Amino acid sequence: MDHKPVQTNKVGGSPFKGILGWVDDRLPIFRMFKHEYLDFQVPKSLNYFWSFGGILMFCLLGLIVSGLVLGMHYKPDADDAFNSVEHIMRDVNYGWLLRYFHMNLASFFFIAVYLHIFRAMYFGSYKDPRQVMWLIGIVIFFLMVATAFLGYTLPWGQMSLWGATVITNLVSAVPFVGEPIVTWLWGGYSVGDPTVNRFYVLHWLLAFVILGIVILHVIALHITGSNNPSGIEPKDTRDTVTFHPYTTMKDVFFMSVFFLVFAFFVFFAPNILGHPDNYIPANPIVTPEHIVPEWYFLPFYAILRAIPDKLGGVVAMVSAIAILGLLPWLDRSKIRSCIFRPMHRQWFIIFVLNFFLLMYIGAMPATGIYVTLGQIGTAYWFAYFLLIVPINSIFEKPKPMPKSIHEYLEWKKQGKIKNVFKWMK
């Protein structure tokens, strides 16, 4: 009786030699990294705006590592939290640097993510086939907002206490489930010691959830490939280059510039992006004259205050972010990039200016002209998505487009294409 030989997986085939080759033959992680990152094909027209993805990854890892070290000295207790932060600043070796690094990196994380979102909107990176990647990005942003809010409360200064009180109270406006959720978050019937414990645990938990979803975001990117300023999909090898060394060198340069600016804030202006009231110990008896969140929440805080009804304000604030997820279906134009969509570009620039207007309004008292301006800004925010983008995508006449990325680059050399962001080469 004949016996068939047993089929086994053969060891071999690694492009590496020595120890790396031995490991890679048995666990091909180095081969996968080389294929998915070093040899990964990207459009050759990418500019510095595409460096923000890498910047965000380094920011996230920096926040997790610095947060881990800070957590070794922090006490999540309403009576000791503020003093433990002061202990970190004054007594722990380089504790001041760790605290300022973590605090300012959170702000620069949001700077990078806002620029990342605006870049995606300007160049149409949310369009087919990248809808899932865009939706994952919106989920990450929601988690970022929640994580940053929880982290802002941990120093337990005046603004931490009252910010936690005001924001968590908003959840009570949600019918049926609002009150139980607030009671669970507080750990009782008012903001206190159990609240600090819960926020500390949730802050850590969400940080690692973000890291996991970011990995999904990167996987989605590698499946669909990267968009580019022209909005044209690569046709052949003339349209692409390997990620290394072409894109990595550009990313390393721009990351160096970004983190150089970040270092200036850490060493020379570490508190300029914070609020002075948060250096006063939390006091539930004394209410600050003007309660404001961190600067990166201000546009959505302005939208919240623009609606006179409490529940309506909460719905508007959450919807202002969630509506970004509908953009791939609201924008029906077949052209991705604003370079070839002059009318859409103008409306988008107004949208960005409106974002900064809302940021300013959010920092001002909710009185007088600021209320009116906040309502106008809120109206434009939603009108942009629900009216302007759908209508404009139907009736707009785009400019003539090149047939390929390499033709697009030739047009740029010849001066046929005028881009608002041409300085971001």
PDB file of N, CA and C in Angstrom, residues 78-79 81-83 86 155-162 276-286 288:
ATOM      1  N   ALA A  78      -9.299  62.466  45.317  1.00  0.00           N
ATOM      2  CA  ALA A  78      -9.733  63.868  45.312  1.00  0.00           C
ATOM      3  C   ALA A  78      -8.935  64.718  46.293  1.00  0.00           C
ATOM      4  N   ASP A  79      -8.474  64.126  47.378  1.00  0.00           N
ATOM      5  CA  ASP A  79      -7.710  64.880  48.375  1.00  0.00           C
ATOM      6  C   ASP A  79      -6.229  64.981  48.020  1.00  0.00           C
ATOM      7  N   ALA A  81      -4.839  64.265  44.627  1.00  0.00           N
ATOM      8  CA  ALA A  81      -4.515  64.374  43.201  1.00  0.00           C
ATOM      9  C   ALA A  81      -3.723  65.645  42.898  1.00  0.00           C
ATOM     10  N   PHE A  82      -4.217  66.780  43.372  1.00  0.00           N
ATOM     11  CA  PHE A  82      -3.540  68.051  43.090  1.00  0.00           C
ATOM     12  C   PHE A  82      -2.136  68.055  43.685  1.00  0.00           C
ATOM     13  N   ASN A  83      -2.015  67.593  44.928  1.00  0.00           N
ATOM     14  CA  ASN A  83      -0.703  67.569  45.579  1.00  0.00           C
ATOM     15  C   ASN A  83       0.250  66.583  44.910  1.00  0.00           C
ATOM     16  N   GLU A  86       1.728  68.351  42.023  1.00  0.00           N
ATOM     17  CA  GLU A  86       2.766  69.265  42.509  1.00  0.00           C
ATOM     18  C   GLU A  86       4.024  68.496  42.921  1.00  0.00           C
ATOM     19  N   PRO A 155      -5.578  66.555  37.018  1.00  0.00           N
ATOM     20  CA  PRO A 155      -4.831  67.413  37.951  1.00  0.00           C
ATOM     21  C   PRO A 155      -5.678  67.937  39.109  1.00  0.00           C
ATOM     22  N   TRP A 156      -6.977  67.891  38.945  1.00  0.00           N
ATOM     23  CA  TRP A 156      -7.953  68.269  39.971  1.00  0.00           C
ATOM     24  C   TRP A 156      -7.732  69.682  40.501  1.00  0.00           C
ATOM     25  N   GLY A 157      -7.514  70.596  39.534  1.00  0.00           N
ATOM     26  CA  GLY A 157      -7.549  72.015  39.847  1.00  0.00           C
ATOM     27  C   GLY A 157      -8.967  72.535  39.708  1.00  0.00           C
ATOM     28  N   GLN A 158      -9.116  73.839  39.830  1.00  0.00           N
ATOM     29  CA  GLN A 158     -10.448  74.436  39.762  1.00  0.00           C
ATOM     30  C   GLN A 158     -11.139  74.150  38.434  1.00  0.00           C
ATOM     31  N   MET A 159     -10.399  74.327  37.330  1.00  0.00           N
ATOM     32  CA  MET A 159     -11.027  74.110  36.029  1.00  0.00           C
ATOM     33  C   MET A 159     -11.292  72.624  35.787  1.00  0.00           C
ATOM     34  N   SER A 160     -10.455  71.755  36.365  1.00  0.00           N
ATOM     35  CA  SER A 160     -10.690  70.311  36.240  1.00  0.00           C
ATOM     36  C   SER A 160     -11.998  69.924  36.913  1.00  0.00           C
ATOM     37  N   LEU A 161     -12.173  70.383  38.144  1.00  0.00           N
ATOM     38  CA  LEU A 161     -13.378  70.047  38.906  1.00  0.00           C
ATOM     39  C   LEU A 161     -14.630  70.572  38.232  1.00  0.00           C
ATOM     40  N   TRP A 162     -14.610  71.855  37.887  1.00  0.00           N
ATOM     41  CA  TRP A 162     -15.835  72.448  37.353  1.00  0.00           C
ATOM     42  C   TRP A 162     -16.072  72.059  35.901  1.00  0.00           C
ATOM     43  N   PRO A 276      -4.948  79.224  33.743  1.00  0.00           N
ATOM     44  CA  PRO A 276      -4.321  79.498  35.060  1.00  0.00           C
ATOM     45  C   PRO A 276      -5.131  78.988  36.243  1.00  0.00           C
ATOM     46  N   ASP A 277      -6.461  78.912  36.114  1.00  0.00           N
ATOM     47  CA  ASP A 277      -7.295  78.451  37.232  1.00  0.00           C
ATOM     48  C   ASP A 277      -7.019  77.001  37.597  1.00  0.00           C
ATOM     49  N   ASN A 278      -6.407  76.254  36.680  1.00  0.00           N
ATOM     50  CA  ASN A 278      -6.138  74.851  36.983  1.00  0.00           C
ATOM     51  C   ASN A 278      -4.904  74.676  37.869  1.00  0.00           C
ATOM     52  N   TYR A 279      -4.268  75.790  38.220  1.00  0.00           N
ATOM     53  CA  TYR A 279      -3.183  75.754  39.194  1.00  0.00           C
ATOM     54  C   TYR A 279      -3.675  76.165  40.579  1.00  0.00           C
ATOM     55  N   ILE A 280      -4.993  76.222  40.714  1.00  0.00           N
ATOM     56  CA  ILE A 280      -5.633  76.454  42.006  1.00  0.00           C
ATOM     57  C   ILE A 280      -6.299  75.143  42.421  1.00  0.00           C
ATOM     58  N   PRO A 281      -6.075  74.645  43.638  1.00  0.00           N
ATOM     59  CA  PRO A 281      -6.700  73.380  44.062  1.00  0.00           C
ATOM     60  C   PRO A 281      -8.214  73.413  43.907  1.00  0.00           C
ATOM     61  N   ALA A 282      -8.789  72.282  43.520  1.00  0.00           N
ATOM     62  CA  ALA A 282     -10.238  72.189  43.319  1.00  0.00           C
ATOM     63  C   ALA A 282     -10.989  72.566  44.584  1.00  0.00           C
ATOM     64  N   ASN A 283     -11.994  73.411  44.413  1.00  0.00           N
ATOM     65  CA  ASN A 283     -12.808  73.871  45.540  1.00  0.00           C
ATOM     66  C   ASN A 283     -14.270  73.847  45.117  1.00  0.00           C
ATOM     67  N   PRO A 284     -15.060  72.888  45.596  1.00  0.00           N
ATOM     68  CA  PRO A 284     -16.462  72.783  45.167  1.00  0.00           C
ATOM     69  C   PRO A 284     -17.334  73.930  45.656  1.00  0.00           C
ATOM     70  N   ILE A 285     -16.817  74.747  46.571  1.00  0.00           N
ATOM     71  CA  ILE A 285     -17.603  75.866  47.107  1.00  0.00           C
ATOM     72  C   ILE A 285     -17.454  77.118  46.252  1.00  0.00           C
ATOM     73  N   VAL A 286     -16.293  77.275  45.612  1.00  0.00           N
ATOM     74  CA  VAL A 286     -16.008  78.466  44.811  1.00  0.00           C
ATOM     75  C   VAL A 286     -16.107  78.127  43.332  1.00  0.00           C
ATOM     76  N   PRO A 288     -15.561  79.110  39.434  1.00  0.00           N
ATOM     77  CA  PRO A 288     -14.793  80.058  38.608  1.00  0.00           C
ATOM     78  C   PRO A 288     -15.715  81.020  37.878  1.00  0.00           C
TER      79      PRO A 288
END
